C-alpha atoms as one frame of an Amber mdcrd trajectory, in Angstrom:
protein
   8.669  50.629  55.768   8.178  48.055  58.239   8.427  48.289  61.793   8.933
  44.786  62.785  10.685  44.944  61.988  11.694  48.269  61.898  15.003  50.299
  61.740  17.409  48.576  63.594  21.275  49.606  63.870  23.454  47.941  61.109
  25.935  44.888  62.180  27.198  42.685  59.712  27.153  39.181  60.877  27.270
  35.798  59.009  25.753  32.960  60.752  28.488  30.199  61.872  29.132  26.993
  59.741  27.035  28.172  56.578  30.129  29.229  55.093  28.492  32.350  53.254
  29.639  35.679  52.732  27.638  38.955  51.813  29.674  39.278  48.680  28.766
  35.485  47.495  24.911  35.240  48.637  24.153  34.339  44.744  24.274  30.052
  44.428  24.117  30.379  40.352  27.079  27.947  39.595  29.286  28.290  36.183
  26.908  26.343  34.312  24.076  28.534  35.735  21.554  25.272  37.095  20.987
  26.500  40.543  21.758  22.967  41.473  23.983  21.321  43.525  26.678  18.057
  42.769  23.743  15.758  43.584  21.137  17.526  41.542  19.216  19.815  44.311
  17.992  22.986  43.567  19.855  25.428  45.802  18.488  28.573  47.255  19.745
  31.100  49.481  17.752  33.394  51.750  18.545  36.116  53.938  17.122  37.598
  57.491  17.501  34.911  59.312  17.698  35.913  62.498  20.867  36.420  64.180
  22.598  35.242  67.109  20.880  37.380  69.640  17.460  35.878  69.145  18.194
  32.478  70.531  14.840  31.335  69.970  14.190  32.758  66.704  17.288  31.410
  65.295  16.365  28.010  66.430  12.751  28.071  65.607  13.785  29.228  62.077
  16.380  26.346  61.570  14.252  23.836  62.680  11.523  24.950  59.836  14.686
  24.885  57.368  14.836  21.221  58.252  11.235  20.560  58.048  10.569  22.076
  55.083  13.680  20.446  53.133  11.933  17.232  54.691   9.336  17.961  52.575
  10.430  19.073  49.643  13.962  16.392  49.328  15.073  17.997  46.054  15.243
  21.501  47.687  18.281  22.922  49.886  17.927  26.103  51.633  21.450  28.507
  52.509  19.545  30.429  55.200  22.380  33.891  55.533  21.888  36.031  58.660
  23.495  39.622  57.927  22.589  40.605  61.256  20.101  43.578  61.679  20.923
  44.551  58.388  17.833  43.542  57.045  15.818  46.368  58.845  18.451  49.165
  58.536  17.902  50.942  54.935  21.156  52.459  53.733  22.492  48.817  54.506
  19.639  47.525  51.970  20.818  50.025  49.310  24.152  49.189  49.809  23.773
  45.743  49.364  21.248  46.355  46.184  23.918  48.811  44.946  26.665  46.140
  45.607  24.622  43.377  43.861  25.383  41.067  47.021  21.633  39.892  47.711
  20.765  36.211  48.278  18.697  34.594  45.900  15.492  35.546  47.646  16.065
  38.723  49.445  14.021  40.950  51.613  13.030  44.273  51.193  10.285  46.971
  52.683   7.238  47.547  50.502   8.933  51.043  50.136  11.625  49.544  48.537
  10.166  48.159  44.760  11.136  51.119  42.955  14.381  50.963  43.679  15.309
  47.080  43.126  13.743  48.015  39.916  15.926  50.480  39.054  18.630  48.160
  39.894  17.475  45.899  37.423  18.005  42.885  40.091  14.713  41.948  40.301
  12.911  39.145  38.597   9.427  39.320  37.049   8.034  36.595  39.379   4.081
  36.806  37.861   3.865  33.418  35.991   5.036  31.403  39.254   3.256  33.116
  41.906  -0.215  31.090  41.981  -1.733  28.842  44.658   0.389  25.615  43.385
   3.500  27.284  45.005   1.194  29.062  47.554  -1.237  27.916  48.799  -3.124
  30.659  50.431  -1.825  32.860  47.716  -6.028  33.712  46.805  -6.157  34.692
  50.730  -3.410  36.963  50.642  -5.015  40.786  50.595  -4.971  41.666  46.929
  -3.151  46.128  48.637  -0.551  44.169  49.441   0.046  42.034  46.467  -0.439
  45.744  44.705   2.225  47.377  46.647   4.853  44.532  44.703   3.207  44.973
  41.447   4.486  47.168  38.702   2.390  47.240  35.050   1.204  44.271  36.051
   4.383  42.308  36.990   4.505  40.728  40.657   8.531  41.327  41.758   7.750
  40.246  45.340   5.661  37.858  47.790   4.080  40.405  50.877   5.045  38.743
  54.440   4.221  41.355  56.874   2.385  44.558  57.132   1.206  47.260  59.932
  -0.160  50.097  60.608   1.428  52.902  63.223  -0.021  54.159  66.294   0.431
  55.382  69.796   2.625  53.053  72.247   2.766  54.251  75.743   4.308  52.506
  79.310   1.644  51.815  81.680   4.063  52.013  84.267   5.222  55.460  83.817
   1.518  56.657  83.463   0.489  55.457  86.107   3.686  57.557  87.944   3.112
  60.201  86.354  -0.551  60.233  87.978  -1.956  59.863  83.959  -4.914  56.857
  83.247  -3.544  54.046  81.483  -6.926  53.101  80.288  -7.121  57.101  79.004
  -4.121  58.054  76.761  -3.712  61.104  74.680  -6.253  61.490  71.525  -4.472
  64.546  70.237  -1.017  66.145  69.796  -1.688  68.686  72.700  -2.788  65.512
  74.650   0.429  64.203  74.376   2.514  66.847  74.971   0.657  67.880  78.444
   0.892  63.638  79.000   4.468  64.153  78.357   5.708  67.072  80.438   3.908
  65.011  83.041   5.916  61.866  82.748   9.373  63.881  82.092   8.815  65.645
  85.312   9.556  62.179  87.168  13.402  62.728  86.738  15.743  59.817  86.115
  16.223  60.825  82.377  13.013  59.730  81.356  11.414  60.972  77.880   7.894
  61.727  78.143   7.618  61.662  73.969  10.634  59.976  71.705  11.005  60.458
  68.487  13.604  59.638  65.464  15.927  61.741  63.221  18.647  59.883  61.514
  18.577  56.546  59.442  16.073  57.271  57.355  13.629  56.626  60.365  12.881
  60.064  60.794  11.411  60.712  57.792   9.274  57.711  57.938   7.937  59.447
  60.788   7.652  62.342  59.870   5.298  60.980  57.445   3.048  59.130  59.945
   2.712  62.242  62.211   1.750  64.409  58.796  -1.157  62.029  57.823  -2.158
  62.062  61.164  -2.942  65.771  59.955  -4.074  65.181  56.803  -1.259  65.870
  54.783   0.509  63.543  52.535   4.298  63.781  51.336   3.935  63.978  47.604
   1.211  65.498  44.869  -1.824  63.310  43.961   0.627  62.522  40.396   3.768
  61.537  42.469   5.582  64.389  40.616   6.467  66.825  43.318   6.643  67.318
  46.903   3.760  68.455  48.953   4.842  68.732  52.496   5.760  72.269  53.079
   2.420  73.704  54.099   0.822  73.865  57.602   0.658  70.132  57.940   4.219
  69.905  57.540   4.472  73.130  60.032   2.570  71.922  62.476   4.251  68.402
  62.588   7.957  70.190  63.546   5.840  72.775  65.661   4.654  69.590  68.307
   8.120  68.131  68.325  10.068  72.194  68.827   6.995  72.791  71.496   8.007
  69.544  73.308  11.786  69.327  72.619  12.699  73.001  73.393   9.249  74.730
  74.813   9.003  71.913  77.704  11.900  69.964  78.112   9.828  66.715  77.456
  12.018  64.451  74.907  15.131  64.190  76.479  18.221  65.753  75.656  19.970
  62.953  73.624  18.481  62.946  69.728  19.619  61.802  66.869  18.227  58.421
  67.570  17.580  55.445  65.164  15.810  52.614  65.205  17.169  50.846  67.691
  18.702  53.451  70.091  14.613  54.905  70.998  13.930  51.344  71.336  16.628
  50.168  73.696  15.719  53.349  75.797  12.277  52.115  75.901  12.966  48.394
  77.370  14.914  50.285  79.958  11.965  52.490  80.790  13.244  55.732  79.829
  10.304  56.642  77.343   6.817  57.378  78.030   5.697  57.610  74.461   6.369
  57.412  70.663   4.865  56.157  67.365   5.392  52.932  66.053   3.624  49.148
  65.152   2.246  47.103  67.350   5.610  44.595  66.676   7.497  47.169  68.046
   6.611  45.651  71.996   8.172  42.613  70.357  11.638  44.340  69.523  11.479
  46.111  73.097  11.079  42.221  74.857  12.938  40.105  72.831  16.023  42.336
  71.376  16.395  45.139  74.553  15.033  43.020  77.242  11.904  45.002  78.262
   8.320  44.032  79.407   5.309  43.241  77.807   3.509  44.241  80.802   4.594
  47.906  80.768   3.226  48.427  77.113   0.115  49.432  75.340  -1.265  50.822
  71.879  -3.832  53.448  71.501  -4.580  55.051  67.891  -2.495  57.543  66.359
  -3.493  61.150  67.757  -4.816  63.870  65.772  -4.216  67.535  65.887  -7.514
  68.530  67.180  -9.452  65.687  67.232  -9.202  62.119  65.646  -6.410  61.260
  63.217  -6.847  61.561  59.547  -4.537  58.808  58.791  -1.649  56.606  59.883
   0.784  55.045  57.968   0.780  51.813  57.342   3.454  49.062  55.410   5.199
  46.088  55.572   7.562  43.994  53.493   8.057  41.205  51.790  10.498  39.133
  49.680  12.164  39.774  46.478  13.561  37.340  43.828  17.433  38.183  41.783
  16.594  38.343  38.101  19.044  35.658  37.375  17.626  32.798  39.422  16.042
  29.260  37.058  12.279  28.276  37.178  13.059  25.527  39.424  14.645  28.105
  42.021  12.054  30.518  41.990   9.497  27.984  42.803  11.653  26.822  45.925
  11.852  30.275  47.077   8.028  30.399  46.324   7.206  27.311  48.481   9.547
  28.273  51.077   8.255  31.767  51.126   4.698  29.830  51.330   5.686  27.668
  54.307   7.654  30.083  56.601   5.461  33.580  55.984   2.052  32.796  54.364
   0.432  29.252  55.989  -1.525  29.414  59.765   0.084  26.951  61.948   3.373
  27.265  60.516   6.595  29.546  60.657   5.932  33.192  61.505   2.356  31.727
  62.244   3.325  28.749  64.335   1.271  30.126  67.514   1.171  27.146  69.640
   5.408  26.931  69.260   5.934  30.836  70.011   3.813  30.996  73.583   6.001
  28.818  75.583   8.895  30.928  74.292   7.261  33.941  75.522   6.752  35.307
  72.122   3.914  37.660  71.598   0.602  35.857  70.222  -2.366  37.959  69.755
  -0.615  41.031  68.185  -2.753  42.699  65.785  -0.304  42.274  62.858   0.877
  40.775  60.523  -2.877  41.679  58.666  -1.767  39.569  55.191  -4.815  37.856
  54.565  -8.412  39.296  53.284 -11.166  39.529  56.071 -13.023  36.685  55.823
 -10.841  34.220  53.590 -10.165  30.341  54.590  -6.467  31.533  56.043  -7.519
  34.625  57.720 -10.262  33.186  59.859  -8.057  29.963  60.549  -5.177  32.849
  61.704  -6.988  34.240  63.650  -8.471  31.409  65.411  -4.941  30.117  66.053
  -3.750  33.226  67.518  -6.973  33.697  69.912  -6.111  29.805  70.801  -2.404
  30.914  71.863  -2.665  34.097  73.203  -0.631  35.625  75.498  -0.493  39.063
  75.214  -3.269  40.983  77.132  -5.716  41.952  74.539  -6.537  44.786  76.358
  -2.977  46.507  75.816  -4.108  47.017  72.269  -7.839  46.648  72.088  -8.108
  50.966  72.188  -5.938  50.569  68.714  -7.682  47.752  67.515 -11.246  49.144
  68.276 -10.766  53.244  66.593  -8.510  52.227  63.518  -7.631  55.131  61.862
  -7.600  55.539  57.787  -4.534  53.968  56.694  -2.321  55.271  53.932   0.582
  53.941  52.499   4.442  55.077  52.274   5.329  57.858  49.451   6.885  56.783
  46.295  10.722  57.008  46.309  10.096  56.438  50.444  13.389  55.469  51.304
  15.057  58.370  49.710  12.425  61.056  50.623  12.597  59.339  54.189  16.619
  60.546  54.593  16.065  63.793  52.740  13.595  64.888  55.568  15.907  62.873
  58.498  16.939  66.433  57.992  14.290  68.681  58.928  13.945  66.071  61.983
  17.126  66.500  63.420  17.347  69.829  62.467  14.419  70.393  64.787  15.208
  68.772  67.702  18.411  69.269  68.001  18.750  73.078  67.334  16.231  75.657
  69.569  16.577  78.260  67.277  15.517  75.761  63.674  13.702  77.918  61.556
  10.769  75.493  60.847   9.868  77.130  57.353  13.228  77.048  56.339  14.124
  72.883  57.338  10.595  72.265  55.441  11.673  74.239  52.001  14.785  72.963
  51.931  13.431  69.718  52.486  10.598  70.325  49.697  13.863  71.476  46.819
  15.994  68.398  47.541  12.629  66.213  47.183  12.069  67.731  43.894  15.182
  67.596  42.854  15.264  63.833  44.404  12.285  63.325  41.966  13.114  65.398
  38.713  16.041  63.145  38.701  14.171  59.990  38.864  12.353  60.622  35.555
């Protein structure tokens, strides 16, 4: 599940003049061409960004235009459904509804279900370096994480990998070293007493529990102990143990035992977030993107923000999770459209210099540049070292806000099977633990581990 990206609250929003609706996102016509009245191959694509990211919008329109320039037989419907596109249930919804566009996103937790939707195409035969170029750069995990037997479904655009983000500024109230942040879970919770103690309603720790988000948390902080969410075979659920204990035990010790998270849970993607560009968190777990969300979508500061690696119980980390997303392709969509999507797909997510790339256009807009995501290419390849020299060119973002994060990387595992659905079963035990002081942490974790079972006995 990608952070960038990450859970966001849902609002459905068309973009003006593009004449689109969520129910009509498919352009197959009655004589299923994909073409329009003068013979162009038509393709629609959602996420584009909406209204609120001014920039974004018009940096993404602009490389609409310059890519049709390029490619004269091709017209791209670009169809904004607001934050949907990072808010799960909405993704399921529309999946369930059969209202994608023709090339739709989706999290790299989210292949098993398009394919048991059946609206995905098999996209194998047409992914190769004529449609994209830097296909052979892309990292061949990622690739993976879209593959089933064999079969590519979708094109990776964007991965990460989760660890500590704290506000320098609050530390540095709080009398705590900025250039010293917590290494374990009982370094954050003493770090985070210390910051809630300044008053003002300010959260030393945050955390989620609703939306699906936290679960996906709950995940990262269980690989941070070495535990993992299902058995080696996928088949059952492997969470209720003292990993699992232990995760709800540092949240209960902080929530309840100290006082340290605030008093107002429940909170989803964007609700921690919007109380972090407004200074009211010290801490939580997330992507290095997610300083992007806090600046551009909630108005904060990239100046109060850095990154250190995820903490560990008693020492280092075992693992953090890491994942992305990426696009997928509607089952019904003609050669010639699934090569546009392709080539667009190549243009605006996959080629240094351009779209999500295009460094030297983001750092006058006061876009970050010198993040340590998006990670698609293979250390060492033609696009990754030309990446990376663009973004070093461009940079703007203090490399020293994430260089702790970038120099101890942490063992990086990847989201459960059946994420999505395992991620709202244990939204449960999340909220069930911060927002109730007497939760009975064994009992939120086996209730958890029976509907995951039964989640997955039924998936057979």
């Amino acid at each position: 599940m990608s952070v960038s990206q990450y859970r966001r609250v849902a609002a459905l929003t068309v973009a003006a003049g593009l004449g689109l609706s969520i129910a009509a996102c498919s352009t197959k016509g009655s004589d299923d061409s994909g073409k329009d009245a003068g013979g162009k191959t038509v393709i629609t694509v959602d996420c584009q960004p909406d209204g609120s990211q001014k920039d974004l919008l018009a940096n993404w329109n602009a490389d609409v235009a310059a890519f049709e320039k390029q490619h004269p037989t091709v017209t791209i419907k670009s169809v904004s459904v607001g934050q949907q596109c990072n808010n799960p249930p909405d993704f399921t919804a529309r999946l369930t509804g059969g209202t994608m566009t023709d090339v739709f996103y989706g999290y790299m937790t989210d292949l098993q279900q398009v394919l048991d939707s059946g609206q995905a195409m098999d996209i194998t035969q047409y992914a190769t370096k004529d449609t994209i170029p830097t296909w052979d750069s892309v990292d061949p995990a990622l690739k993976a994480v879209f593959t089933d037997n064999g079969k590519i479904y979708a094109i990776p655009t964007k991965n990460y990998s989760m660890g500590l983000l704290y506000n320098k500024t609050l530390f540095t109230k709080a009398g705590l070293d900025v250039n010293n942040p917590p290494k374990t879970w009982a370094d954050v919770r003493a770090a985070a007493k210390k910051i809630a103690a300044l008053g003002g309603g300010v959260a030393g720790y945050s955390d989620y529990s609703a939306g699906n988000t936290g679960g996906w948390h709950f995940t990262a902080e269980l690989y941070s102990q070495g535990g993992t969410i299902l058995s080696a075979d996928n088949k059952s659920a492997a969470f209720d143990n003292a990993q699992g204990k232990q995760v709800l035990q540092n949240l209960k010790d902080m929530r309840y035992g100290d006082n340290s998270m605030g008093s107002r849970q429940l909170l989803q993607w964007a609700d921690l977030l919007t109380n972090a560009a407004a200074g009211k968190v010290g801490m939580f777990i997330g992507a290095p993107d997610a300083t992007t969300a806090i600046v551009q979508q909630f108005q904060g500061k990239y100046q109060d923000w850095a990154m250190a690696p995820m903490p560990g119980q008693d020492g280092a980390a075992k693992g953090t999770l890491g994942g992305g997303e990426g696009y997928f392709f509607r089952k019904d969509l003609t050669p010639d459209q699934v090569k546009a999507g392709l080539e667009w797909i190549a243009f605006e997510k996959l080629t240094p210099g351009k779209g999500q790339f295009d460094y030297a256009r983001a750092k006058p807009q006061n876009q970050p540049v010198g993040l340590p995501q998006p990670l698609l290419f293979t250390a060492g390849s033609a696009a990754q070292k030309q990446e990376l020299e663009l973004r070093k060119a461009n940079q703007n973002v203090p490399s020293e806000n994430f260089g702790l994060f970038e120099a101890t990387p942490v063992p990086i595992k990847g989201e459960p099977a059946n994420a999505q659905a395992i991620y709202a079963v244990l939204d449960n035990a999340m909220s069930g633990v911060l927002t109730n002081p007497g939760a009975n942490i064994d009992q939120l974790l086996k209730t958890a581990e029976t509907k995951t079972n039964q989640l997955l006995a039924a998936d057979k």
